[in-house]
Structures are given as C-alpha cells and as structure tokens.
Coordinates of C-alpha atoms in Angstrom, one line a residue:
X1 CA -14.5 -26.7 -14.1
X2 CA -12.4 -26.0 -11.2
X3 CA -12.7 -22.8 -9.8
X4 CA -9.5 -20.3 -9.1
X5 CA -9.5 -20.5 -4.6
X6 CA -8.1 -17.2 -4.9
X7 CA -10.2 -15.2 -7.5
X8 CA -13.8 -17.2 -6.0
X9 CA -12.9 -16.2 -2.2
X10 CA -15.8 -14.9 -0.2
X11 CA -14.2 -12.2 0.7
X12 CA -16.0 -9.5 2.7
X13 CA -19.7 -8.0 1.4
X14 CA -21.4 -4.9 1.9
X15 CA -23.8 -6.7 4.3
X16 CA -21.1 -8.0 6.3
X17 CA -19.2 -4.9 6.0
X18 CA -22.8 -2.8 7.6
X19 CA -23.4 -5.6 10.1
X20 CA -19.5 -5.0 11.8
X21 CA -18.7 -1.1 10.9
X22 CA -22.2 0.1 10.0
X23 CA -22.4 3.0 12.8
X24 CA -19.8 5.2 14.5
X25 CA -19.9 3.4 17.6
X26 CA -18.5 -0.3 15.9
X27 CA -16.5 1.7 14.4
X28 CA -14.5 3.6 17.8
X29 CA -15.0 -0.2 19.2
X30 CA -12.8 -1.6 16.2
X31 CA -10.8 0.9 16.4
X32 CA -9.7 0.4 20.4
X33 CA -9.3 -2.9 19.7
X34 CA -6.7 -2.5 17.2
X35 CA -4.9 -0.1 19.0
X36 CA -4.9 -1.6 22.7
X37 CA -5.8 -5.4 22.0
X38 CA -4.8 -6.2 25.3
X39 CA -6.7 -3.3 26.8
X40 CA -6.3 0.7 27.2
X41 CA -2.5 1.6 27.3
X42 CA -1.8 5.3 28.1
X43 CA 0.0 7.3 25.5
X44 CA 1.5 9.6 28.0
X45 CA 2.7 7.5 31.2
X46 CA 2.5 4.2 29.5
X47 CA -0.3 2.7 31.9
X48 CA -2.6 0.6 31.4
X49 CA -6.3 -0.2 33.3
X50 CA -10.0 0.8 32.2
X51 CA -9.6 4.6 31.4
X52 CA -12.5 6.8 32.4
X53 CA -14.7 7.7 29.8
X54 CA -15.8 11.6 29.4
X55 CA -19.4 12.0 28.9
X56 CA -19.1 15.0 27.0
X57 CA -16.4 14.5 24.5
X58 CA -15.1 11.5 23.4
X59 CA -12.1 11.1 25.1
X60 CA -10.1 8.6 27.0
X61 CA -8.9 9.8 30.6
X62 CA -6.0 7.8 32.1
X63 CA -6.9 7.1 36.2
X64 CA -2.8 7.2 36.7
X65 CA -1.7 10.6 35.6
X66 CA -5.2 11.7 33.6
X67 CA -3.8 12.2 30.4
X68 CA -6.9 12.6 28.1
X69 CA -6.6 10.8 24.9
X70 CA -9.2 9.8 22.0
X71 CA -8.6 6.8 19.9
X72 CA -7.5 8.9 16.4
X73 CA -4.9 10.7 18.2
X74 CA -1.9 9.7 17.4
X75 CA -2.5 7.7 14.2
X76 CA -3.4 8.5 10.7
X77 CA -7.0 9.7 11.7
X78 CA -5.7 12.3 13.9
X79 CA -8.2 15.7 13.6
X80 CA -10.3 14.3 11.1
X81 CA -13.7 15.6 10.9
X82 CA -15.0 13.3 9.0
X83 CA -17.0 10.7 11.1
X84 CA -15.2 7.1 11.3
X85 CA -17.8 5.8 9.4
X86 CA -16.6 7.6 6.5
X87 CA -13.1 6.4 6.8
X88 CA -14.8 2.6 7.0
X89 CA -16.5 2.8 3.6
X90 CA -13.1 4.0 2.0
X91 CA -11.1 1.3 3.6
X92 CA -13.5 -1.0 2.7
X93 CA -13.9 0.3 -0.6
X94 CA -10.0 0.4 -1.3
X95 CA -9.6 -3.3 -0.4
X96 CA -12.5 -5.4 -1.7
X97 CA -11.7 -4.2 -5.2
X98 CA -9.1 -5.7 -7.1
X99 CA -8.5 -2.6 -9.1
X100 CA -7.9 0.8 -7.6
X101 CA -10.8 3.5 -6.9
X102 CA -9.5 7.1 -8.2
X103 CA -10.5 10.0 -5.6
X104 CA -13.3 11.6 -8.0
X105 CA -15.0 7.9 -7.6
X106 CA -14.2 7.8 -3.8
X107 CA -16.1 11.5 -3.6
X108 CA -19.0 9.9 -4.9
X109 CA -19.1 6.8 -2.6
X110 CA -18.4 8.6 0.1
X111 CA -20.7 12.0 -0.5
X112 CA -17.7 14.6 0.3
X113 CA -15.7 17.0 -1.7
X114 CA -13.5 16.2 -4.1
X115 CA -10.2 17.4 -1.9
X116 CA -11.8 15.7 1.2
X117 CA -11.8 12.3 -0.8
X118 CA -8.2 12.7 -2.3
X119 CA -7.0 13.4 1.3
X120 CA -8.8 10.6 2.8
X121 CA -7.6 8.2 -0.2
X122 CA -4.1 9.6 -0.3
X123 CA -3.8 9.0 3.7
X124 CA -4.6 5.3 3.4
X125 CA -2.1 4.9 0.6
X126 CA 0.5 6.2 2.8
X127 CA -0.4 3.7 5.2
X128 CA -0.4 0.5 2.6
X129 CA 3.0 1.8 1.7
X130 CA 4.7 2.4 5.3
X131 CA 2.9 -1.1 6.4
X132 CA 5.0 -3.0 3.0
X133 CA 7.7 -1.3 3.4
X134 CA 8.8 -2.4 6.7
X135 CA 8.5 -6.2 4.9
X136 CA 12.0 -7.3 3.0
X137 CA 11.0 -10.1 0.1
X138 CA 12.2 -13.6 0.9
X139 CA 13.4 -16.9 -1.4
X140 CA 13.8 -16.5 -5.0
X141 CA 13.3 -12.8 -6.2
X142 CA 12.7 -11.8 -9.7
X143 CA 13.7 -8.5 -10.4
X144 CA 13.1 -6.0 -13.3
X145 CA 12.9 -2.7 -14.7
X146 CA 9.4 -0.5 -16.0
X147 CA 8.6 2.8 -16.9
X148 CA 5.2 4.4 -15.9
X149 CA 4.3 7.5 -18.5
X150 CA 4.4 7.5 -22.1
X151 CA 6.5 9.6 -24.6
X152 CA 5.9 13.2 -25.3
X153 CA 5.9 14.4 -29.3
X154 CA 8.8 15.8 -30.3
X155 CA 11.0 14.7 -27.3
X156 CA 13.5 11.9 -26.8
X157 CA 12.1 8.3 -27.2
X158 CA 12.9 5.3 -24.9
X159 CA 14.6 4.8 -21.8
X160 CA 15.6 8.6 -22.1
X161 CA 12.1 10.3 -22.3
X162 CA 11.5 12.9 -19.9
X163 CA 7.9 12.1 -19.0
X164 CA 8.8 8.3 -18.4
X165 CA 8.8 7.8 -14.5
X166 CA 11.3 4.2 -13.9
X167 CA 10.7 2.2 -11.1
X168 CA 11.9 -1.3 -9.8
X169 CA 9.2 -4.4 -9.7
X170 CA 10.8 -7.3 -7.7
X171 CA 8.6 -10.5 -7.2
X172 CA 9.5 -13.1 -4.7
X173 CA 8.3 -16.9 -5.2
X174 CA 8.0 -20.0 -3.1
X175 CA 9.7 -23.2 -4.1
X176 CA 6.9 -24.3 -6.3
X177 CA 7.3 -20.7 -8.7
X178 CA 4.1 -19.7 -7.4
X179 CA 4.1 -15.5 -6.5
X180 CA 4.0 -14.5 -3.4
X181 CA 5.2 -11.3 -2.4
X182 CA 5.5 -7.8 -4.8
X183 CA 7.0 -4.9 -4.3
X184 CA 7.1 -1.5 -6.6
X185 CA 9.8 1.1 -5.7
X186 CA 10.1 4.3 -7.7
X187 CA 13.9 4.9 -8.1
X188 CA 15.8 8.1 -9.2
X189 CA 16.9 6.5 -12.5
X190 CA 17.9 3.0 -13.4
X191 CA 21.6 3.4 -12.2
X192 CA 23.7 0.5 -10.3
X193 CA 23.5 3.1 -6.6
X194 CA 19.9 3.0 -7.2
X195 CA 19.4 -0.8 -7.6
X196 CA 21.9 -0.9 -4.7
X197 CA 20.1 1.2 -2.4
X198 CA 16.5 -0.7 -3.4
X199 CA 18.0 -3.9 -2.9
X200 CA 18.9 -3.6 1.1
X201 CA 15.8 -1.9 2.1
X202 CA 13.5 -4.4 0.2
X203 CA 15.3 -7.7 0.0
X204 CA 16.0 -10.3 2.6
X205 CA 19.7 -10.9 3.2
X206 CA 19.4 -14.5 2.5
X207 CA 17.3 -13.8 -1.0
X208 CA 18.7 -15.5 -4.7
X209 CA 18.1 -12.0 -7.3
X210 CA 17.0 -12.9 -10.6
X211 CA 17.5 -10.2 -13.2
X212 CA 18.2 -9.6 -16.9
X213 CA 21.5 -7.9 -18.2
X214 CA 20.8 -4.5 -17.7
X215 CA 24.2 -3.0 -16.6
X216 CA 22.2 -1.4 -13.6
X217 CA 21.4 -4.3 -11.9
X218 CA 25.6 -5.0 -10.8
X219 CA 24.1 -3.1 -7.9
X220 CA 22.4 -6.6 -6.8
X221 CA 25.7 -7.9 -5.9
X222 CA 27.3 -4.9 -4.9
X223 CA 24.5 -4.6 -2.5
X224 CA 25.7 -8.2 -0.9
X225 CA 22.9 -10.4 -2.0
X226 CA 23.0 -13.7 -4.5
X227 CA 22.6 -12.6 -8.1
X228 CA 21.9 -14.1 -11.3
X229 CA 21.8 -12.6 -14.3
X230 CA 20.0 -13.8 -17.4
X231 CA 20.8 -12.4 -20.8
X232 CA 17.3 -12.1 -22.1
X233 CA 18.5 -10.0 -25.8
X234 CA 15.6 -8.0 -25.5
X235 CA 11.8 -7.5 -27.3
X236 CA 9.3 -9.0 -27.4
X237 CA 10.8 -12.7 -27.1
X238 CA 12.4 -12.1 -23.5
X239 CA 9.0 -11.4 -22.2
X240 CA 8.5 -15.5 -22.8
X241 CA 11.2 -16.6 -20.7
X242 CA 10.1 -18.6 -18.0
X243 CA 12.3 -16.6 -15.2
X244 CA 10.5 -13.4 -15.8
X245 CA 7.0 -15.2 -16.9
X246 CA 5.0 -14.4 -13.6
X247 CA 6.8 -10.9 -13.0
X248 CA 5.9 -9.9 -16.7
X249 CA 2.4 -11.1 -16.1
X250 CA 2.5 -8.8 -12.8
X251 CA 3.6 -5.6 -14.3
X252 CA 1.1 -5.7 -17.2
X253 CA -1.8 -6.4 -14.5
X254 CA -0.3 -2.9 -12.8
X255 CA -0.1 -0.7 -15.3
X256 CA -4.1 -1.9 -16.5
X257 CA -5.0 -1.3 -13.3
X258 CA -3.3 1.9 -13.1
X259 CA -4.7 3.0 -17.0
X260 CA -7.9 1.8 -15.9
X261 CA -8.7 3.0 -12.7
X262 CA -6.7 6.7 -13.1
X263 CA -7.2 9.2 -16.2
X264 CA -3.5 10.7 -14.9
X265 CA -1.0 9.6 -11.8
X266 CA 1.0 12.4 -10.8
X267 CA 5.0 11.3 -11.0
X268 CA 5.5 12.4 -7.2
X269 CA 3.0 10.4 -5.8
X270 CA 3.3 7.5 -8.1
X271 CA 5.1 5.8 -4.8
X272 CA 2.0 5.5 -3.1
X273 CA -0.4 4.3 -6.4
X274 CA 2.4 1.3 -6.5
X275 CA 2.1 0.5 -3.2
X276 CA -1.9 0.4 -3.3
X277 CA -1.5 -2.4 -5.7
X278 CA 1.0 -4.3 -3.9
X279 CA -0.5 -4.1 -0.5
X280 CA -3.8 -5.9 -1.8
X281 CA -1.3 -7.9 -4.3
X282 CA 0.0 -9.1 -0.9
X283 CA -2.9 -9.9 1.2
X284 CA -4.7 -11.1 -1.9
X285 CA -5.2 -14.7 0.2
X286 CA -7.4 -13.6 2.5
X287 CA -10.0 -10.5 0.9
X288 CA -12.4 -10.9 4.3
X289 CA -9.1 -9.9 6.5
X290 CA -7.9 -6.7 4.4
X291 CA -10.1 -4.3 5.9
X292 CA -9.3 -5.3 9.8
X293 CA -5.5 -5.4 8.6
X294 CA -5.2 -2.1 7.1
X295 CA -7.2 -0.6 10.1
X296 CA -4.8 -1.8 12.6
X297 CA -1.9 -0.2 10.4
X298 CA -4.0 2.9 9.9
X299 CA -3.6 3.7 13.9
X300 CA -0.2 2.8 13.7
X301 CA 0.8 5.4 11.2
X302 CA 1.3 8.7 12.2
X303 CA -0.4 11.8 11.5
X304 CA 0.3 13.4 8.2
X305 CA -1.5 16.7 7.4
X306 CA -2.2 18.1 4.1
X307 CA 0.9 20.1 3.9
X308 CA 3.0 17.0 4.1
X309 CA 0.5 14.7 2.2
X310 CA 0.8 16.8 -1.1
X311 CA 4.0 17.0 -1.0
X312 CA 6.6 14.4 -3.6
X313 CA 6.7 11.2 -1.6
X314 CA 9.8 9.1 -1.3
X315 CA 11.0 6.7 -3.6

C-alpha cells in the first residue's frame, strides 16, 4: 500500500529538535544566523564586521559607532525573560503538530504560567500571520464563505446570528487541482466592499476566482481580478461539486482542528487562530524546515507587548 509522501514525511523529532536547539547557546547561534546570514549588520549605522562581544551581558557592540545591540531586540522576542530555549520548544511544538496546541497545553510543555504561555503562543501566531500575509495566492483560486461560532438559543438563526464570526477561505491550486496555498481572512460581514478589499490584499493580479453565487462575491470583479461564478443551489449537494471539492475538504479540516484543539476561540483574535492553520497548511511540504522558517520570521517581526497583543487583531 502506497504511503501518503506528505502525511509519512520525517519531519523533525524531539531528538533532532535537542541535538540543534537543546541549550541557550544553539539557540542565540540560530538565532544570529537568521537574522545576519551574511554576518553581524548594525541596527543603528547599518555596518557590518565581527561585533565585539560583552562579557558581562549579552550584548552585541558595533566597532563603527558602538551601538550595543542583543539578538532579540528588535524582533518579536524583544524583553522576553523567558530563556530562548523556552521559545524553541513552543516553536517547535506549534509546528510539528498538525493540529493546534491551546495555551493551557503550551503551559504545561513549557512549565510557565498560564498568561506567560498565551503570550508566548499568541506572539508566534502574530508572526505566522504577518509572514502569509505578505504572500498573494496564485493560478486558480477557489473562494468561499464560513462562519466560525454556533447559534445562541433564542436569537436569530443563520447567516444573521450574532455569535457567528464570517470569514473568507480562498484556496489556490496548480494545474493538476492539487492544493497549494490557503488563506483565512476574517471580514467585517459578507458584503461585496469586503470581498473587494480581501481580494487585492490576498490575491495575485493575474489569479482566475472561483466562487458560488453569493451576491457578495461581485466584489471579485469589482476588485479587477478574473471571476467565475458557479451557481451551486445550495445544501448539502453543492458541497459535492468538484470546483469547491478540495476547499470544502479544507474548511472542515479547520474548524476540527479548531473544535478539537480549543474549548473557546475568542472572535477578536480568531485572525491569528486561522492563520496558525494556514501557515503550517502552507509549509506542510517540508515539516523538518518549519521550525527554522518560522524563526527567521520571528526576528523579523516586530515587538508587540501585551498591551497591543490582547487587543482585537485585524481582519
């Protein structure tokens, strides 16, 4: 029986994951290298050259103007007092599963507080979701509406319920139909400015739309890209069709993962939980490489204290 290359990959084990990130000193080492790969480059005048190396604090000093610098400031890790073996094992852990890891799980791994663990987790998550965002889907695109939350007793059922959350799923394919890239926006409500605005920040100009009838989705065209509309009629039925069979398959394997990994996702930081799954959704080719990837994002992203971290994040 032939084995799935993609679900059977070796991806990267705990052993491995000791042997390269196992002590704080791998750890500053990786992360140097993923923020000066071709050598030391000083935040402040912009030169480069071995930087002098304090012996009591670990900091960077440039020889040009002796700017000191350490290797968090500046990115996502910035004032942490956590050490950077701590961040490691919650990278590691938030790429190597296939579902997601909910922040009373990630305490426990990681032997903090419960707030320490939601911070760290919630800081990576910001970083999955600036690193996809700045990537626009390509080829054919296959584009729907979802809803995450269920309906309260009492209220208004359907599209109308007010603890129903609606986002956009768009799936782009390659010229056999095989997936390839997803992405999950949160929108304001499933209006044609909303669809408009989604399309040019996530789609490639040169991109073909799929999409069903929904009146909303005019704002495809509007928005200047190719569009073409299938009338699906709705149910159960439409889910069948084979221009919407892989996206439909996609959307049920998010929101298991998110009812299976999370008792409750907050509505203003549901942004962040979509992007989780789409950034390992993305890189799914290549498990042993996440880790590495999502570092060299992570001190690329700037700082984001607590204050800014709890607050609603943008669709």
């Amino acid at each position: 029986m032939a084995q799935n290359p993609i679900q059977f990959q070796k991806g990267l084990s705990l052993q491995e994951f000791m042997t390269h990130y196992g002590r704080e000193a791998l750890c500053v080492e990786a992360l140097e290298q993923w923020r000066w790969p071709q050598g030391f480059v000083c935040p402040s005048c912009g030169h480069g050259g071995v930087p002098v190396r304090l012996r009591t604090r670990a900091l960077l000093q440039c020889r040009h103007c002796h700017h000191q610098t350490s290797v968090t400031a500046g990115t996502i890790f910035e004032a942490t007092k956590l050490p950077l073996t701590t961040w490691f094992l919650a990278m590691f852990l938030l790429t190597q599963q296939k579902n997601g890891i909910s922040a009373l799980e990630l305490k426990r791994h990681l032997g903090v507080s419960y707030l320490t663990a939601w911070r760290v987790k919630h800081k990576l998550l910001q970083v999955m979701k600036e690193r996809d965002d700045q990537t626009r889907l390509k080829g054919v695109i296959e584009v729907d509406d979802a809803y995450w939350g269920g309906e309260r007793h009492g209220a208004k059922p359907g599209r109308g319920s007010p603890n129903k959350v609606a986002f956009i799923a768009a799936l782009s394919c390659n010229a056999e139909g095989h997936p390839i890239g997803l992405c999950l926006g949160k929108v304001a409500g499933l209006r044609t400015r909303e669809v408009e605005r989604f399309a040019k920040r996530h789609f490639d100009p040169n991109a073909i739309v799929l999409t069903d009838g929904l009146a909303c989705f005019r704002g495809v065209a509007s928005a200047g890209f190719e569009h073409q509309p299938v009338v699906t009629g709705g149910g159960y039925r439409s889910m069948a069709l084979p221009e919407f069979q892989w996206l439909n398959t996609v959307l049920g394997n998010v929101k298991n993962s998110l009812h299976g990994s999370y008792h409750q996702v907050n509505s203003k930081h549901l942004p962040r939980f979509l992007a989780e799954f789409c950034y390992r959704f993305n890189r799914r080719f290549d498990l042993a490489s996440m880790l590495p990837r999502l570092g060299w994002a992570a001190v690329r992203t700037p700082p984001m204290p607590h204050r800014l971290l709890k607050m609603a994040e943008a669709c």
